[in-house]
Amino acid sequence: MIDKRAPLTWDLQTTFFDRFKDQDDLYCSLVAPSPLHNPVMVSSNASLALELGLNPESMTEPAMLRLMAGDLAETSFHPIALVYSGHQFGVWAGQLGDGRAMTLGELAVDDNNGRSQLWDIQLKGAGATPYSRFADGRAVLRSSIREYLCSEAMHGLKIATTRALCLVTSDTSVYREEVESAAMVCRVARSHIRFGSFEHFHYRNQPEAVKAMADYVIARHFPEWADEDLRYANLINHTVTETAKMIAHWQAVGFAHGVMNTDNMSILGDTIDYGPFGFLDVYNPSFICNHSDANGRYSFKNQPSVGLWNLNALATSLMTLLPSETLIAALKHYEPTFLQHYRDLMAAKLGLLHYADNDETLINSLLALMEENQVDYTLFFRQLCYFSEPRQAVRDLFVDREAFDAWAVLYVERLSQQSVSDNDRSEAMLKTNPKYILRNYMAQAAIEKAEKGDYSEVNLLLDVLQNPFEEHPQAEHYAGLPPDWAETISVSCSS
Ligand code: AMP
Ligand code: MG
């Protein structure tokens, strides 16, 4: 039980790496955070605090601030940084690892079903580790705000993701293109094990370490998979399924990750490592959110196939654990699983109770029309929720209104095949078509204010994005089209 008055008695198990038995230093290194100077709590996430069994008010206590700024003097934690490798932009990059993230330990949280769920509590931006290579181990305020808000926006959108407990800024300076403030996000995740964690040992010719990594993941997350013969096949099948589902969600909501390297792919299929991500404004399948991605490898429309490419890299690294037929069979599930989830999600966005075979035409012709007419993706679906009322608003989003009318005839016909009242359909659609997404310009507005010491926008956006399907009168201005200046924002890997 966590004592709600004393946050530093967090029941953090620091046995994380002990589970790798005698070979800890093969998998991770003991590290010590470099605390930030004069830390300030920019924002803390009350709803996640509650989920973790913490008193949200304790988040603003001085002892918590010190801890979340990397000062472990009052604790007995033994943080670790994990090693991993990965394919970056399709090329084997060799050893990477937690270059600026340190995991303090695991927090056991009762999940109300009599089971205990372990959450990794991690500080991102905590200073150099043995895997920092030539970088400083820090994270700047602007990128930390983006990670903090997007983690929670994705959770609000019901997409599997790592979470963010709080965001701290400081007087500590870091140098990027210019001098910036160093910040830390407390990332909370079911797991930080990546596809690249397995690739690391495979390419170092250490099959026993690949096996230990798989055993660790299974023991922590799937203790019910006791059967020696099936457990590794279960693992690859599970990762294939969850990755397909995650990317189906990304496509349905219009999210582009931006850096789908294998070191940024979670073994559990959670969205991880928010950098130069972007949400679609107008529907543009070729959308590239990462300024550094000149060839568009990670463009919006490429994400589903990159997911499979990455799973293929994971499967390759499990070749010493499983026969190739098993791996190939697992990979073959990816496309049907992706399609099934994507279609179900798109059908729900259109207010259809079920996806029917002919709906492919309905969906694809709509997307083609949206692309041609440069229609805002989120705004369109939100307005479609009110379709039964005079159609004007949604129709007006199209330059070619007659083409929209022609599509609407098909849509009305399709709706008539199900017996759902306009009202009920509208209510269901409002729960699946968000009013708010984290557009770049919104993050930028929060960043610009925060850099001047005003954290109100970060907190407003946190509140809005955690409940993106609801009305927020104080944030109505964020529910419309992005302003013209939004097009000048450029985000890249630099953070
Ligand atoms: P990312 O592109 O953020 O996924 O990072 C790729 C790799 O670079 C990971 O191993 C990161 O830990 C590492 N990295 C990124 N930024 C820094 C930094 N400022 N200091 C040290 N390592 C970093
Ligand atoms: Mg990364």
XYZ file of C-alpha atoms and ligand atoms in Angstrom:
519
model
C 0.000 0.000 0.000
C 1.342 3.397 -0.881
C 1.382 6.005 1.846
C -0.343 8.922 0.193
C 1.328 11.514 2.400
C 4.853 10.440 1.681
C 5.604 10.099 -2.014
C 9.154 8.957 -1.452
C 7.968 5.747 0.108
C 6.920 4.712 -3.413
C 6.957 0.988 -3.368
C 9.382 0.754 -6.244
C 10.881 -2.646 -6.730
C 14.415 -2.196 -7.892
C 14.824 -5.807 -8.845
C 14.183 -5.107 -12.500
C 17.571 -6.185 -13.699
C 18.078 -8.902 -11.086
C 15.779 -10.993 -13.184
C 18.526 -11.265 -15.727
C 20.372 -13.165 -12.994
C 24.135 -13.097 -13.181
C 24.356 -11.342 -16.465
C 22.948 -7.927 -15.628
C 25.649 -5.931 -17.306
C 24.943 -7.700 -20.562
C 21.456 -6.159 -20.613
C 21.780 -2.894 -18.766
C 24.035 -0.643 -16.730
C 23.608 0.858 -13.310
C 23.398 4.600 -13.760
C 22.955 7.735 -11.672
C 20.852 10.670 -12.891
C 22.448 14.103 -13.135
C 19.867 16.261 -11.323
C 18.492 19.373 -12.986
C 19.282 22.768 -11.409
C 16.390 24.726 -9.923
C 13.708 22.382 -11.184
C 10.144 23.569 -11.680
C 7.147 21.277 -12.089
C 5.609 22.366 -15.381
C 2.765 19.905 -15.202
C 1.773 16.741 -13.432
C -0.763 14.231 -14.600
C -3.364 13.804 -11.884
C -5.301 11.059 -13.619
C -2.220 8.883 -14.162
C -1.090 9.571 -10.585
C -4.422 8.204 -9.390
C -4.139 5.168 -11.643
C -0.749 4.490 -10.097
C -2.160 4.749 -6.582
C -0.509 8.097 -5.853
C -2.176 11.091 -4.358
C -2.202 13.693 -7.160
C -1.459 16.385 -4.601
C 1.789 14.672 -3.686
C 3.009 15.423 -7.202
C 3.572 19.052 -6.291
C 5.448 18.371 -3.056
C 9.094 19.456 -2.940
C 10.360 15.917 -2.370
C 8.534 14.714 -5.474
C 9.908 17.584 -7.520
C 13.446 16.710 -6.433
C 12.906 13.079 -7.379
C 11.350 13.918 -10.740
C 14.312 16.209 -11.461
C 16.697 13.318 -10.939
C 17.796 13.977 -7.358
C 17.725 10.553 -5.751
C 19.479 11.590 -2.519
C 16.467 10.713 -0.389
C 15.793 7.402 -2.082
C 17.244 3.947 -2.272
C 16.632 3.477 -5.981
C 19.245 1.890 -8.223
C 18.380 3.156 -11.688
C 19.348 1.321 -14.829
C 19.780 2.136 -18.506
C 18.989 -0.659 -20.952
C 21.107 -1.553 -23.929
C 19.522 -2.220 -27.318
C 20.365 -1.929 -30.983
C 18.225 -1.267 -33.994
C 17.615 -0.615 -37.637
C 17.371 3.122 -38.242
C 15.796 4.193 -41.538
C 16.218 0.640 -42.770
C 19.931 0.427 -42.018
C 21.513 -1.601 -39.220
C 22.745 0.981 -36.719
C 24.420 -1.340 -34.206
C 24.372 -0.569 -30.508
C 22.131 2.227 -29.258
C 20.536 1.958 -25.823
C 18.978 4.279 -23.280
C 21.203 7.252 -24.009
C 19.238 9.647 -21.863
C 16.598 7.611 -20.087
C 17.024 5.953 -16.711
C 14.545 3.512 -15.227
C 14.210 4.065 -11.485
C 12.440 0.783 -10.874
C 9.131 -0.948 -11.180
C 5.998 0.170 -9.422
C 3.516 -2.569 -8.557
C -0.030 -1.326 -8.969
C -3.114 -3.311 -8.084
C -5.224 -3.588 -11.231
C -8.479 -4.153 -9.281
C -8.700 -7.738 -10.561
C -6.543 -9.069 -7.808
C -3.517 -8.886 -10.066
C -0.581 -6.633 -9.788
C 0.619 -4.760 -12.864
C 4.224 -3.592 -12.916
C 4.986 -0.177 -14.394
C 8.475 0.984 -15.280
C 9.083 4.437 -13.822
C 11.614 6.198 -15.991
C 13.194 9.636 -16.188
C 13.855 10.757 -19.754
C 16.524 13.435 -20.049
C 18.292 12.335 -16.866
C 21.848 12.764 -18.140
C 24.535 10.689 -19.765
C 24.608 6.902 -19.621
C 27.090 4.391 -21.023
C 24.874 4.426 -24.157
C 24.870 8.175 -24.746
C 27.606 7.900 -27.353
C 28.624 11.531 -27.961
C 25.401 13.158 -26.825
C 24.591 14.857 -23.527
C 21.848 12.629 -22.169
C 19.493 15.577 -21.902
C 16.104 16.429 -23.344
C 15.068 19.991 -24.112
C 11.853 21.530 -22.853
C 10.202 21.704 -26.293
C 10.663 18.022 -27.099
C 9.674 17.050 -23.564
C 6.419 19.006 -23.858
C 5.696 17.180 -27.109
C 6.357 13.767 -25.549
C 4.362 14.604 -22.427
C 1.303 15.862 -24.298
C 1.334 13.284 -27.062
C 1.594 10.305 -24.707
C -1.528 11.482 -22.965
C -3.282 12.505 -26.192
C -2.761 8.982 -27.531
C -4.045 7.467 -24.309
C -7.066 9.766 -24.547
C -7.613 8.454 -28.082
C -7.537 4.891 -26.683
C -4.331 4.010 -28.518
C -1.800 1.770 -26.770
C 1.025 3.983 -25.551
C 3.567 4.714 -22.883
C 2.327 7.325 -20.421
C 3.779 10.462 -18.885
C 3.449 11.267 -15.192
C 4.999 14.713 -15.028
C 7.183 17.250 -16.745
C 9.935 19.246 -15.038
C 11.946 22.121 -16.485
C 15.034 23.769 -15.042
C 17.857 26.282 -15.216
C 20.181 23.645 -16.629
C 21.250 24.676 -20.111
C 21.664 22.393 -23.076
C 23.010 23.219 -26.499
C 21.149 22.253 -29.642
C 20.980 24.804 -32.459
C 20.872 27.311 -29.602
C 20.914 27.262 -25.805
C 17.762 25.703 -24.400
C 16.397 24.595 -21.036
C 16.899 20.990 -20.015
C 13.744 19.183 -18.952
C 12.712 15.717 -17.794
C 9.617 13.689 -18.452
C 8.710 10.863 -16.116
C 7.748 8.156 -18.559
C 5.620 5.317 -17.252
C 5.446 2.157 -19.325
C 4.396 -1.442 -19.019
C 7.668 -2.242 -20.730
C 10.618 -0.501 -22.308
C 11.759 -3.598 -24.179
C 12.002 -2.892 -27.892
C 12.365 -4.972 -31.054
C 15.948 -3.694 -30.962
C 16.476 -5.281 -27.533
C 16.255 -8.679 -29.248
C 18.146 -7.621 -32.342
C 21.006 -6.473 -30.136
C 21.769 -9.956 -28.857
C 20.951 -11.725 -32.087
C 23.525 -9.731 -34.047
C 26.061 -10.176 -31.276
C 25.640 -13.904 -31.657
C 24.307 -14.372 -28.143
C 21.311 -16.693 -28.547
C 21.195 -17.401 -24.823
C 20.699 -13.676 -24.199
C 17.909 -13.522 -26.808
C 16.267 -16.360 -24.904
C 16.770 -14.652 -21.529
C 15.211 -11.471 -22.921
C 12.195 -13.422 -24.187
C 11.941 -15.261 -20.855
C 12.045 -11.941 -19.046
C 9.225 -10.461 -21.141
C 7.123 -13.612 -20.737
C 7.713 -13.866 -16.981
C 6.812 -10.235 -16.483
C 3.826 -9.922 -18.794
C 2.559 -13.376 -19.620
C 3.263 -15.677 -16.682
C 0.298 -17.772 -17.832
C 2.283 -18.936 -20.872
C 3.863 -21.791 -18.998
C 4.092 -24.213 -21.916
C 7.738 -24.426 -22.926
C 6.872 -25.376 -26.510
C 4.480 -22.555 -27.209
C 5.644 -19.574 -25.202
C 8.042 -18.067 -27.759
C 5.553 -18.569 -30.582
C 2.978 -16.868 -28.375
C 5.351 -13.963 -27.935
C 5.940 -13.298 -31.636
C 2.234 -13.818 -32.361
C 1.333 -11.376 -29.638
C 3.776 -8.741 -30.858
C 2.529 -9.134 -34.449
C -1.094 -8.767 -33.365
C -0.570 -5.815 -31.048
C 1.664 -3.982 -33.524
C -0.931 -4.448 -36.274
C -3.655 -3.131 -33.963
C -1.552 -0.175 -32.863
C -0.758 0.872 -36.422
C -4.406 0.374 -37.494
C -5.286 2.867 -34.764
C -2.601 5.291 -35.945
C -3.996 5.166 -39.480
C -7.596 5.584 -38.348
C -6.836 8.598 -36.183
C -4.349 10.170 -38.605
C -1.203 9.823 -36.490
C 2.276 9.645 -38.000
C 5.047 8.472 -35.651
C 7.889 9.865 -37.689
C 10.748 7.576 -36.572
C 9.625 3.981 -36.844
C 13.088 2.571 -36.294
C 13.152 -0.885 -34.728
C 14.570 0.625 -31.535
C 11.376 2.681 -31.269
C 9.025 -0.321 -31.500
C 7.782 -1.798 -28.249
C 7.580 -5.555 -27.825
C 4.095 -5.049 -26.328
C 2.848 -2.934 -29.240
C 2.655 0.309 -27.276
C 3.419 3.560 -29.086
C 6.803 4.674 -27.744
C 9.340 7.470 -28.240
C 7.519 10.596 -29.284
C 9.793 12.821 -31.340
C 8.923 14.395 -34.675
C 5.427 12.846 -34.750
C 2.531 14.617 -36.422
C -1.214 14.313 -36.782
C -2.749 14.799 -40.215
C -4.337 18.153 -40.844
C -5.639 17.762 -44.413
C -5.888 14.158 -45.511
C -2.617 13.566 -47.292
C -1.434 9.953 -47.407
C 2.066 11.079 -48.387
C 2.359 13.231 -45.258
C 5.912 13.208 -43.859
C 6.040 14.620 -40.338
C 9.772 14.201 -39.741
C 11.805 16.909 -41.445
C 14.851 14.585 -41.393
C 12.993 11.887 -43.368
C 13.860 13.178 -46.840
C 12.712 10.037 -48.668
C 9.476 9.632 -46.764
C 10.321 6.167 -45.502
C 8.072 6.887 -42.525
C 5.369 8.790 -44.380
C 1.805 8.294 -43.159
C 0.836 5.788 -45.843
C 4.023 3.758 -45.377
C 3.434 3.051 -41.699
C 1.517 -0.220 -42.119
C 4.216 -1.727 -44.348
C 7.028 -0.411 -42.157
C 5.316 -2.140 -39.230
C 5.681 -5.430 -41.104
C 9.280 -4.641 -42.067
C 10.076 -4.047 -38.407
C 8.325 -7.235 -37.317
C 10.360 -9.067 -39.901
C 13.514 -7.689 -38.262
C 12.213 -8.854 -34.884
C 11.385 -12.303 -36.269
C 14.888 -12.576 -37.713
C 16.324 -11.936 -34.272
C 14.230 -14.791 -32.858
C 15.545 -17.320 -35.361
C 17.541 -19.140 -32.694
C 14.398 -19.554 -30.591
C 11.842 -20.619 -33.167
C 11.753 -22.521 -36.459
C 11.395 -20.256 -39.473
C 7.989 -21.752 -40.367
C 6.624 -20.528 -37.025
C 8.061 -17.064 -37.574
C 6.707 -16.844 -41.108
C 3.292 -18.046 -39.959
C 3.257 -15.322 -37.294
C 4.212 -12.627 -39.809
C 1.454 -13.787 -42.148
C -1.090 -12.722 -39.561
C 0.028 -9.135 -39.724
C -1.803 -7.963 -42.811
C -5.193 -9.562 -42.064
C -5.020 -8.370 -38.455
C -4.145 -4.856 -39.536
C -6.896 -4.781 -42.156
C -9.531 -6.163 -39.851
C -8.806 -3.559 -37.178
C -8.430 -0.698 -39.625
C -11.698 -1.540 -41.329
C -13.553 -1.891 -38.035
C -12.195 1.452 -36.865
C -13.076 3.208 -40.120
C -16.552 1.678 -40.127
C -17.069 2.977 -36.587
C -15.857 6.420 -37.669
C -18.576 6.391 -40.319
C -21.201 5.302 -37.825
C -21.540 1.801 -39.250
C -22.296 -1.013 -36.864
C -20.199 -3.468 -38.854
C -17.778 -3.352 -41.706
C -19.316 -4.973 -44.780
C -17.406 -6.052 -47.890
C -18.669 -3.193 -50.028
C -17.585 -0.650 -47.441
C -14.086 -0.696 -48.871
C -15.389 1.326 -51.833
C -17.246 3.690 -49.526
C -14.150 4.306 -47.394
C -11.636 4.504 -50.228
C -13.750 6.825 -52.336
C -14.208 9.089 -49.336
C -10.469 9.186 -48.640
C -9.731 9.909 -52.302
C -12.223 12.748 -52.217
C -10.737 14.138 -49.034
C -7.272 14.020 -50.547
C -8.356 15.779 -53.736
C -10.253 18.436 -51.842
C -7.595 18.816 -49.136
C -10.144 18.264 -46.418
C -9.089 18.319 -42.792
C -9.229 14.713 -41.579
C -10.250 15.253 -37.959
C -12.667 18.072 -38.675
C -14.428 16.089 -41.389
C -15.158 13.078 -39.219
C -16.243 15.227 -36.299
C -18.675 17.099 -38.503
C -19.886 13.881 -40.066
C -21.179 12.949 -36.602
C -23.931 15.540 -37.196
C -24.700 14.338 -40.706
C -28.446 14.019 -40.222
C -28.803 17.721 -39.561
C -28.556 20.063 -42.548
C -25.496 18.706 -44.248
C -24.049 22.125 -44.911
C -21.045 22.201 -42.550
C -19.531 18.927 -43.618
C -20.340 19.566 -47.286
C -18.665 22.957 -47.122
C -15.335 21.329 -46.287
C -15.128 20.203 -49.923
C -14.278 22.425 -52.843
C -16.058 20.000 -55.146
C -19.398 19.866 -53.334
C -21.100 17.889 -56.035
C -18.543 15.144 -55.689
C -19.252 15.087 -51.973
C -22.990 14.929 -52.658
C -22.435 11.934 -54.901
C -20.523 10.188 -52.108
C -23.231 11.173 -49.617
C -25.835 9.340 -51.721
C -23.844 6.118 -51.261
C -23.428 6.883 -47.584
C -27.128 7.502 -46.986
C -27.921 4.286 -48.806
C -25.453 2.398 -46.635
C -26.857 3.940 -43.453
C -30.340 2.873 -44.497
C -29.191 -0.757 -44.346
C -28.916 -0.582 -40.582
C -31.678 0.269 -38.160
C -30.036 2.894 -36.021
C -31.575 6.288 -35.355
C -29.644 9.358 -36.451
C -29.391 10.312 -32.831
C -27.885 7.026 -31.682
C -25.498 6.969 -34.597
C -24.422 10.498 -33.852
C -23.795 9.691 -30.200
C -21.701 6.654 -31.046
C -19.719 8.593 -33.658
C -18.936 11.374 -31.214
C -17.221 8.789 -29.042
C -15.010 7.564 -31.853
C -14.248 10.764 -33.811
C -12.184 13.082 -31.606
C -12.836 16.779 -31.475
C -9.240 17.402 -30.400
C -5.930 16.035 -31.614
C -2.450 17.361 -30.838
C -1.746 19.418 -33.939
C 1.802 20.746 -34.174
C 0.734 24.334 -33.799
C -0.990 23.524 -30.493
C 2.154 21.949 -29.078
C 4.052 24.955 -30.443
C 1.752 27.401 -28.646
C 2.293 25.524 -25.386
C 6.060 25.418 -25.972
C 6.348 29.143 -26.664
C 4.476 30.054 -23.500
C 6.354 27.504 -21.390
C 9.693 28.825 -22.603
C 8.617 32.144 -21.069
C 7.635 30.490 -17.785
C 3.893 30.274 -18.439
C 2.742 26.673 -18.173
C -0.977 27.319 -18.518
C -1.208 26.116 -22.120
C 0.570 22.828 -21.362
C -1.931 22.193 -18.604
C -4.914 23.257 -20.671
C -3.876 20.954 -23.510
C -3.242 18.066 -21.130
C -6.764 18.410 -19.830
C -8.319 18.705 -23.291
C -6.298 15.940 -24.939
C -6.927 13.454 -22.165
C -10.629 13.759 -23.046
C -10.547 14.445 -26.774
C -14.079 13.270 -27.489
C -15.660 15.718 -25.077
C -16.566 19.369 -25.473
C -14.128 21.875 -23.965
C -15.579 25.382 -24.335
C -12.325 26.955 -23.094
C -10.461 25.241 -25.954
C -12.955 25.725 -28.771
C -10.274 27.627 -30.711
C -8.262 24.399 -30.913
C -11.133 22.489 -32.508
C -11.045 24.227 -35.894
C -8.634 24.350 -38.794
C -4.987 25.056 -37.970
C -3.829 28.627 -38.606
C -1.752 29.402 -41.718
C 1.459 29.770 -39.713
C 1.198 26.100 -38.707
C 2.674 25.170 -42.090
C 5.973 26.820 -41.199
C 6.596 24.522 -38.218
C 9.277 21.956 -38.877
C 10.108 19.107 -36.537
C 13.033 16.769 -36.904
C 14.857 14.122 -34.896
C 16.847 16.779 -33.011
C 15.634 16.926 -29.424
P 15.659 8.567 -30.709
O 15.826 9.049 -32.104
O 15.187 9.627 -29.731
O 14.850 7.319 -30.617
O 17.108 8.204 -30.198
C 17.966 7.275 -30.808
C 19.055 6.918 -29.854
O 19.810 8.087 -29.499
C 18.564 6.334 -28.537
O 19.480 5.344 -28.170
C 18.582 7.513 -27.609
O 18.710 7.128 -26.261
C 19.797 8.277 -28.092
N 19.705 9.714 -27.804
C 18.850 10.616 -28.347
N 19.068 11.832 -27.842
C 20.075 11.727 -26.949
C 20.760 12.634 -26.088
N 20.450 13.927 -26.025
N 21.747 12.147 -25.334
C 22.085 10.846 -25.366
N 21.483 9.951 -26.153
C 20.502 10.365 -26.926
Mg 14.259 6.048 -29.394
